[in-house]
Amino acid sequence: MKTDDALHKELLSAWEETYKKGQLTLWIFLSLKEGPKYVSGLQESIERFSKGTIHAEEQSLYRTLRKYYHLKMVDFSAGKGHKGPDRKYYHLTPLGASLLQSFVERNIQLFFEEPLKELLLNDSITAKK
Amino acid sequence: MKIVSRNLLIFALLLFIYTILFRFGLGELLTAEKWAWVIIISVVYGAMIFFTAWTTGKRDGINNFLFDAGFRWNLTTFIVWGAASEGWFLLGLHSAHETIRVVHITLLIWSGFLILHLILFLILRRRTIKGIHKTNIFE
């Protein structure tokens, strides 16, 4: 039998694994909302914003950005590289920005409103043994 | 997103080589009347096409997001196999046991399946946005 602590850890990890699927877009868009970024910079800000809970592989980011570029959600401009060739600095297009705005209004903002806000911030959870 | 991608061209080239080798082997075995071997190389030829299509198609999907329900691979197989087989007969490289009629009947039946595949692709295309399947856009 697993101890409560071990079970908690295992369940949390499984929940987070499922929860993170589909999260990359939001983190990319939020990072780009902060300002134009090249891929490594984007990777760093995603880790910083998510406090290390989200790690995106560089290859995966390139692939995703190419898709978003094709769908006109992001665009890029060439900028000076750090002692190297020019880099692509990605930014949100008006379509990408309005998409993020709508997504946040419909899916994120409700967490900042009562009663969800109260439930999320209140750590005295009532649990029956 | 490319319709004629590098992986599709690699597949077409390998398919062409397999078909020439198959045609050559088939002609030799038919002439020698080794019927069991005819079945064996036919199965091996089919399996090699399937495996090559599977791997190149999968690799193509990693960087090329174009959704086509496998139609480009089916069409390429049809064109390459048809051209190689027709060419084989036109150059007179076939054995006495082979007739071009078999190639024509195969292409005729195949074109029917190709049309069905195209219809399926056109139906499934409704689930895409600018050629990318909706479920593959957001990660």
mmCIF file of C-alpha atoms in Angstrom:
data_model
loop_
_atom_site.group_PDB
_atom_site.id
_atom_site.type_symbol
_atom_site.label_atom_id
_atom_site.label_comp_id
_atom_site.label_asym_id
_atom_site.label_seq_id
_atom_site.Cartn_x
_atom_site.Cartn_y
_atom_site.Cartn_z
ATOM 1 C CA MET A 1 0.000 0.000 0.000
ATOM 2 C CA LYS A 2 1.221 3.450 -0.880
ATOM 3 C CA THR A 3 1.448 6.092 1.817
ATOM 4 C CA ASP A 4 -0.794 9.168 1.474
ATOM 5 C CA ASP A 5 2.253 11.289 0.604
ATOM 6 C CA ALA A 6 3.414 8.974 -2.169
ATOM 7 C CA LEU A 7 -0.116 8.708 -3.552
ATOM 8 C CA HIS A 8 -0.505 12.496 -3.420
ATOM 9 C CA LYS A 9 2.761 12.953 -5.323
ATOM 10 C CA GLU A 10 1.871 10.370 -7.936
ATOM 11 C CA LEU A 11 -1.661 11.701 -8.476
ATOM 12 C CA LEU A 12 -0.430 15.299 -8.691
ATOM 13 C CA SER A 13 2.142 14.333 -11.275
ATOM 14 C CA ALA A 14 -0.479 12.468 -13.352
ATOM 15 C CA TRP A 15 -2.932 15.393 -13.075
ATOM 16 C CA GLU A 16 -0.271 17.925 -14.088
ATOM 17 C CA GLU A 17 0.768 15.778 -17.019
ATOM 18 C CA THR A 18 -2.804 15.833 -18.337
ATOM 19 C CA TYR A 19 -3.309 19.513 -17.434
ATOM 20 C CA LYS A 20 -0.183 20.637 -19.300
ATOM 21 C CA LYS A 21 -1.388 19.153 -22.571
ATOM 22 C CA GLY A 22 -2.744 22.024 -24.600
ATOM 23 C CA GLN A 23 -1.094 24.647 -22.367
ATOM 24 C CA LEU A 24 1.830 25.524 -24.637
ATOM 25 C CA THR A 25 -0.172 27.928 -26.796
ATOM 26 C CA LEU A 26 -1.235 29.996 -23.799
ATOM 27 C CA TRP A 27 2.334 30.220 -22.482
ATOM 28 C CA ILE A 28 3.718 31.150 -25.904
ATOM 29 C CA PHE A 29 1.073 33.829 -26.407
ATOM 30 C CA LEU A 30 1.563 35.261 -22.908
ATOM 31 C CA SER A 31 5.332 35.390 -23.411
ATOM 32 C CA LEU A 32 4.912 37.129 -26.754
ATOM 33 C CA LYS A 33 2.431 39.567 -25.224
ATOM 34 C CA GLU A 34 5.304 40.693 -22.996
ATOM 35 C CA GLY A 35 7.256 41.587 -26.144
ATOM 36 C CA PRO A 36 8.899 40.132 -29.286
ATOM 37 C CA LYS A 37 11.158 37.174 -28.589
ATOM 38 C CA TYR A 38 13.456 34.754 -30.402
ATOM 39 C CA VAL A 39 12.983 31.049 -29.718
ATOM 40 C CA SER A 40 15.514 30.686 -26.873
ATOM 41 C CA GLY A 41 14.151 33.848 -25.258
ATOM 42 C CA LEU A 42 10.663 32.463 -25.548
ATOM 43 C CA GLN A 43 11.779 29.208 -23.964
ATOM 44 C CA GLU A 44 13.327 31.122 -21.054
ATOM 45 C CA SER A 45 10.275 33.290 -20.420
ATOM 46 C CA ILE A 46 7.914 30.291 -20.517
ATOM 47 C CA GLU A 47 10.037 28.630 -17.806
ATOM 48 C CA ARG A 48 10.194 31.882 -15.843
ATOM 49 C CA PHE A 49 6.441 32.596 -16.058
ATOM 50 C CA SER A 50 5.466 29.035 -15.216
ATOM 51 C CA LYS A 51 8.045 28.897 -12.402
ATOM 52 C CA GLY A 52 9.692 25.933 -14.075
ATOM 53 C CA THR A 53 6.567 23.788 -14.336
ATOM 54 C CA ILE A 54 6.447 24.114 -18.138
ATOM 55 C CA HIS A 55 9.469 23.223 -20.201
ATOM 56 C CA ALA A 56 9.192 23.526 -23.982
ATOM 57 C CA GLU A 57 11.779 21.909 -26.237
ATOM 58 C CA GLU A 58 13.311 24.262 -28.797
ATOM 59 C CA GLN A 59 12.303 21.979 -31.680
ATOM 60 C CA SER A 60 8.742 21.889 -30.440
ATOM 61 C CA LEU A 61 8.665 25.701 -30.219
ATOM 62 C CA TYR A 62 10.014 26.092 -33.765
ATOM 63 C CA ARG A 63 7.397 23.674 -35.065
ATOM 64 C CA THR A 64 4.591 25.399 -33.176
ATOM 65 C CA LEU A 65 5.674 28.898 -34.254
ATOM 66 C CA ARG A 66 5.837 27.823 -37.893
ATOM 67 C CA LYS A 67 2.260 26.605 -37.609
ATOM 68 C CA TYR A 68 1.125 29.848 -35.955
ATOM 69 C CA TYR A 69 2.959 31.865 -38.579
ATOM 70 C CA HIS A 70 1.135 29.927 -41.312
ATOM 71 C CA LEU A 71 -2.160 30.643 -39.542
ATOM 72 C CA LYS A 72 -1.220 34.346 -39.225
ATOM 73 C CA MET A 73 -1.312 34.317 -35.423
ATOM 74 C CA VAL A 74 2.358 35.293 -35.107
ATOM 75 C CA ASP A 75 4.817 37.095 -37.333
ATOM 76 C CA PHE A 76 8.538 37.693 -37.086
ATOM 77 C CA SER A 77 11.176 40.225 -37.965
ATOM 78 C CA ALA A 78 14.930 39.740 -38.228
ATOM 79 C CA GLY A 79 16.962 41.089 -35.337
ATOM 80 C CA LYS A 80 20.597 41.099 -34.302
ATOM 81 C CA GLY A 81 21.826 37.801 -32.882
ATOM 82 C CA HIS A 82 24.140 37.513 -29.897
ATOM 83 C CA LYS A 83 27.585 37.304 -31.619
ATOM 84 C CA GLY A 84 25.992 35.212 -34.345
ATOM 85 C CA PRO A 85 23.660 35.381 -37.332
ATOM 86 C CA ASP A 86 20.401 37.329 -37.274
ATOM 87 C CA ARG A 87 17.575 35.845 -35.255
ATOM 88 C CA LYS A 88 13.874 35.699 -35.903
ATOM 89 C CA TYR A 89 12.054 37.791 -33.329
ATOM 90 C CA TYR A 90 8.477 36.580 -33.066
ATOM 91 C CA HIS A 91 5.540 38.772 -32.095
ATOM 92 C CA LEU A 92 1.771 38.421 -31.919
ATOM 93 C CA THR A 93 -0.201 39.659 -34.885
ATOM 94 C CA PRO A 94 -3.491 41.555 -34.290
ATOM 95 C CA LEU A 95 -5.251 38.192 -34.882
ATOM 96 C CA GLY A 96 -3.031 36.454 -32.300
ATOM 97 C CA ALA A 97 -3.535 39.250 -29.768
ATOM 98 C CA SER A 98 -7.328 39.272 -30.151
ATOM 99 C CA LEU A 99 -7.385 35.468 -29.968
ATOM 100 C CA LEU A 100 -5.454 35.550 -26.687
ATOM 101 C CA GLN A 101 -7.785 38.242 -25.353
ATOM 102 C CA SER A 102 -10.886 36.181 -26.187
ATOM 103 C CA PHE A 103 -9.393 32.991 -24.765
ATOM 104 C CA VAL A 104 -8.440 34.702 -21.506
ATOM 105 C CA GLU A 105 -11.872 36.329 -21.160
ATOM 106 C CA ARG A 106 -13.670 33.028 -21.724
ATOM 107 C CA ASN A 107 -11.400 30.605 -19.900
ATOM 108 C CA ILE A 108 -9.024 32.331 -17.479
ATOM 109 C CA GLN A 109 -10.809 35.421 -16.163
ATOM 110 C CA LEU A 110 -13.441 33.343 -14.335
ATOM 111 C CA PHE A 111 -10.736 32.187 -11.922
ATOM 112 C CA PHE A 112 -10.353 35.793 -10.759
ATOM 113 C CA GLU A 113 -14.039 36.225 -10.023
ATOM 114 C CA GLU A 114 -16.090 35.106 -7.023
ATOM 115 C CA PRO A 115 -16.836 32.387 -5.970
ATOM 116 C CA LEU A 116 -13.926 30.663 -7.767
ATOM 117 C CA LYS A 117 -11.382 33.183 -6.537
ATOM 118 C CA GLU A 118 -12.429 32.555 -2.932
ATOM 119 C CA LEU A 119 -12.310 28.795 -3.417
ATOM 120 C CA LEU A 120 -8.883 28.908 -5.034
ATOM 121 C CA LEU A 121 -7.337 31.175 -2.413
ATOM 122 C CA ASN A 122 -8.930 29.565 0.621
ATOM 123 C CA ASP A 123 -6.584 26.807 1.795
ATOM 124 C CA SER A 124 -8.841 25.514 4.575
ATOM 125 C CA ILE A 125 -10.283 22.750 2.435
ATOM 126 C CA THR A 126 -13.045 20.724 4.010
ATOM 127 C CA ALA A 127 -12.289 17.065 3.528
ATOM 128 C CA LYS A 128 -14.052 14.167 5.184
ATOM 129 C CA LYS A 129 -11.859 11.369 6.457
ATOM 130 C CA MET B 1 3.636 23.519 -45.806
ATOM 131 C CA LYS B 2 4.478 21.861 -49.064
ATOM 132 C CA ILE B 3 2.291 19.686 -51.275
ATOM 133 C CA VAL B 4 5.358 18.112 -52.906
ATOM 134 C CA SER B 5 7.575 17.727 -49.865
ATOM 135 C CA ARG B 6 11.074 16.231 -49.561
ATOM 136 C CA ASN B 7 9.675 13.127 -47.851
ATOM 137 C CA LEU B 8 7.160 12.612 -50.636
ATOM 138 C CA LEU B 9 9.943 12.845 -53.228
ATOM 139 C CA ILE B 10 12.076 10.346 -51.263
ATOM 140 C CA PHE B 11 9.088 8.007 -51.174
ATOM 141 C CA ALA B 12 8.511 8.409 -54.929
ATOM 142 C CA LEU B 13 12.172 7.672 -55.698
ATOM 143 C CA LEU B 14 12.295 4.572 -53.465
ATOM 144 C CA LEU B 15 8.989 3.367 -54.888
ATOM 145 C CA PHE B 16 10.355 3.737 -58.402
ATOM 146 C CA ILE B 17 13.471 1.695 -57.499
ATOM 147 C CA TYR B 18 11.354 -0.996 -55.753
ATOM 148 C CA THR B 19 9.041 -1.199 -58.771
ATOM 149 C CA ILE B 20 11.892 -1.605 -61.272
ATOM 150 C CA LEU B 21 13.489 -4.300 -59.079
ATOM 151 C CA PHE B 22 10.117 -5.996 -58.617
ATOM 152 C CA ARG B 23 9.331 -5.926 -62.332
ATOM 153 C CA PHE B 24 12.747 -7.368 -63.122
ATOM 154 C CA GLY B 25 12.413 -10.118 -60.461
ATOM 155 C CA LEU B 26 8.837 -10.890 -61.476
ATOM 156 C CA GLY B 27 9.786 -11.295 -65.144
ATOM 157 C CA GLU B 28 12.670 -13.627 -64.286
ATOM 158 C CA LEU B 29 10.612 -15.767 -61.910
ATOM 159 C CA LEU B 30 7.673 -16.023 -64.308
ATOM 160 C CA THR B 31 9.992 -17.092 -67.093
ATOM 161 C CA ALA B 32 11.530 -19.721 -64.790
ATOM 162 C CA GLU B 33 7.978 -20.690 -63.715
ATOM 163 C CA LYS B 34 8.836 -20.405 -60.019
ATOM 164 C CA TRP B 35 5.285 -19.620 -58.879
ATOM 165 C CA ALA B 36 5.868 -19.749 -55.121
ATOM 166 C CA TRP B 37 8.630 -17.170 -55.440
ATOM 167 C CA VAL B 38 6.338 -14.923 -57.481
ATOM 168 C CA ILE B 39 3.982 -14.775 -54.490
ATOM 169 C CA ILE B 40 6.865 -14.203 -52.069
ATOM 170 C CA ILE B 41 8.388 -11.263 -53.968
ATOM 171 C CA SER B 42 4.939 -9.750 -54.492
ATOM 172 C CA VAL B 43 4.285 -9.827 -50.745
ATOM 173 C CA VAL B 44 7.778 -8.433 -50.010
ATOM 174 C CA TYR B 45 7.250 -5.679 -52.627
ATOM 175 C CA GLY B 46 3.889 -4.707 -51.100
ATOM 176 C CA ALA B 47 5.305 -4.767 -47.558
ATOM 177 C CA MET B 48 8.256 -2.588 -48.580
ATOM 178 C CA ILE B 49 5.948 -0.011 -50.163
ATOM 179 C CA PHE B 50 3.765 0.003 -47.060
ATOM 180 C CA PHE B 51 6.738 0.357 -44.695
ATOM 181 C CA THR B 52 8.355 3.126 -46.789
ATOM 182 C CA ALA B 53 5.067 5.023 -47.121
ATOM 183 C CA TRP B 54 4.478 4.672 -43.389
ATOM 184 C CA THR B 55 7.911 5.977 -42.354
ATOM 185 C CA THR B 56 8.159 8.815 -44.912
ATOM 186 C CA GLY B 57 4.557 9.850 -44.213
ATOM 187 C CA LYS B 58 5.166 9.899 -40.477
ATOM 188 C CA ARG B 59 8.361 11.926 -40.910
ATOM 189 C CA ASP B 60 6.536 14.334 -43.212
ATOM 190 C CA GLY B 61 3.877 14.913 -40.570
ATOM 191 C CA ILE B 62 6.477 16.174 -38.063
ATOM 192 C CA ASN B 63 7.432 19.277 -40.038
ATOM 193 C CA ASN B 64 4.787 19.509 -42.712
ATOM 194 C CA PHE B 65 1.388 20.162 -41.172
ATOM 195 C CA LEU B 66 -0.574 19.798 -44.384
ATOM 196 C CA PHE B 67 -3.500 17.455 -43.763
ATOM 197 C CA ASP B 68 -4.339 15.287 -46.770
ATOM 198 C CA ALA B 69 -5.593 12.015 -45.212
ATOM 199 C CA GLY B 70 -2.758 10.178 -47.008
ATOM 200 C CA PHE B 71 -4.071 11.185 -50.433
ATOM 201 C CA ARG B 72 -0.727 12.570 -51.726
ATOM 202 C CA TRP B 73 0.965 9.238 -50.926
ATOM 203 C CA ASN B 74 -1.782 7.235 -52.629
ATOM 204 C CA LEU B 75 -1.666 9.463 -55.723
ATOM 205 C CA THR B 76 2.147 9.291 -55.860
ATOM 206 C CA THR B 77 2.062 5.483 -55.650
ATOM 207 C CA PHE B 78 -0.523 5.416 -58.438
ATOM 208 C CA ILE B 79 1.540 7.687 -60.715
ATOM 209 C CA VAL B 80 4.953 6.116 -60.046
ATOM 210 C CA TRP B 81 3.738 2.508 -60.182
ATOM 211 C CA GLY B 82 1.684 3.240 -63.309
ATOM 212 C CA ALA B 83 4.515 5.065 -65.100
ATOM 213 C CA ALA B 84 7.155 2.448 -64.171
ATOM 214 C CA SER B 85 4.917 -0.445 -65.196
ATOM 215 C CA GLU B 86 3.796 1.166 -68.474
ATOM 216 C CA GLY B 87 7.420 2.046 -69.265
ATOM 217 C CA TRP B 88 8.502 -1.514 -68.542
ATOM 218 C CA PHE B 89 6.100 -2.814 -71.179
ATOM 219 C CA LEU B 90 6.812 -0.030 -73.668
ATOM 220 C CA LEU B 91 10.516 -0.892 -73.510
ATOM 221 C CA GLY B 92 9.647 -4.546 -74.070
ATOM 222 C CA LEU B 93 11.277 -5.702 -70.810
ATOM 223 C CA HIS B 94 8.339 -7.864 -69.716
ATOM 224 C CA SER B 95 8.246 -11.661 -69.755
ATOM 225 C CA ALA B 96 6.078 -13.773 -72.055
ATOM 226 C CA HIS B 97 3.744 -14.490 -69.109
ATOM 227 C CA GLU B 98 2.885 -10.802 -68.577
ATOM 228 C CA THR B 99 0.374 -8.691 -70.454
ATOM 229 C CA ILE B 100 -0.089 -4.932 -70.338
ATOM 230 C CA ARG B 101 -3.831 -5.556 -69.884
ATOM 231 C CA VAL B 102 -3.192 -6.522 -66.246
ATOM 232 C CA VAL B 103 -1.490 -3.154 -65.667
ATOM 233 C CA HIS B 104 -4.407 -1.307 -67.311
ATOM 234 C CA ILE B 105 -7.057 -3.189 -65.310
ATOM 235 C CA THR B 106 -5.104 -2.526 -62.091
ATOM 236 C CA LEU B 107 -4.871 1.196 -62.889
ATOM 237 C CA LEU B 108 -8.574 1.332 -63.742
ATOM 238 C CA ILE B 109 -9.660 -0.285 -60.456
ATOM 239 C CA TRP B 110 -7.114 1.772 -58.549
ATOM 240 C CA SER B 111 -8.371 5.044 -60.048
ATOM 241 C CA GLY B 112 -11.821 4.198 -58.619
ATOM 242 C CA PHE B 113 -10.296 3.850 -55.137
ATOM 243 C CA LEU B 114 -8.300 7.028 -55.757
ATOM 244 C CA ILE B 115 -11.510 8.962 -56.446
ATOM 245 C CA LEU B 116 -13.057 7.552 -53.243
ATOM 246 C CA HIS B 117 -9.930 8.604 -51.344
ATOM 247 C CA LEU B 118 -10.174 12.106 -52.841
ATOM 248 C CA ILE B 119 -13.832 12.366 -51.758
ATOM 249 C CA LEU B 120 -12.868 11.227 -48.242
ATOM 250 C CA PHE B 121 -10.101 13.850 -48.156
ATOM 251 C CA LEU B 122 -12.487 16.588 -49.331
ATOM 252 C CA ILE B 123 -14.964 15.623 -46.599
ATOM 253 C CA LEU B 124 -12.262 15.534 -43.904
ATOM 254 C CA ARG B 125 -10.850 18.855 -45.141
ATOM 255 C CA ARG B 126 -13.774 20.560 -43.427
ATOM 256 C CA ARG B 127 -12.028 19.730 -40.157
ATOM 257 C CA THR B 128 -9.007 21.834 -41.117
ATOM 258 C CA ILE B 129 -8.105 25.515 -40.915
ATOM 259 C CA LYS B 130 -5.809 26.663 -43.728
ATOM 260 C CA GLY B 131 -4.826 23.048 -44.400
ATOM 261 C CA ILE B 132 -4.001 22.134 -40.772
ATOM 262 C CA HIS B 133 -6.236 19.721 -38.881
ATOM 263 C CA LYS B 134 -7.989 21.572 -36.045
ATOM 264 C CA THR B 135 -6.765 19.086 -33.444
ATOM 265 C CA ASN B 136 -3.145 19.720 -34.483
ATOM 266 C CA ILE B 137 -3.163 23.503 -34.217
ATOM 267 C CA PHE B 138 -3.008 24.123 -30.491
ATOM 268 C CA GLU B 139 -0.564 22.272 -28.284
#
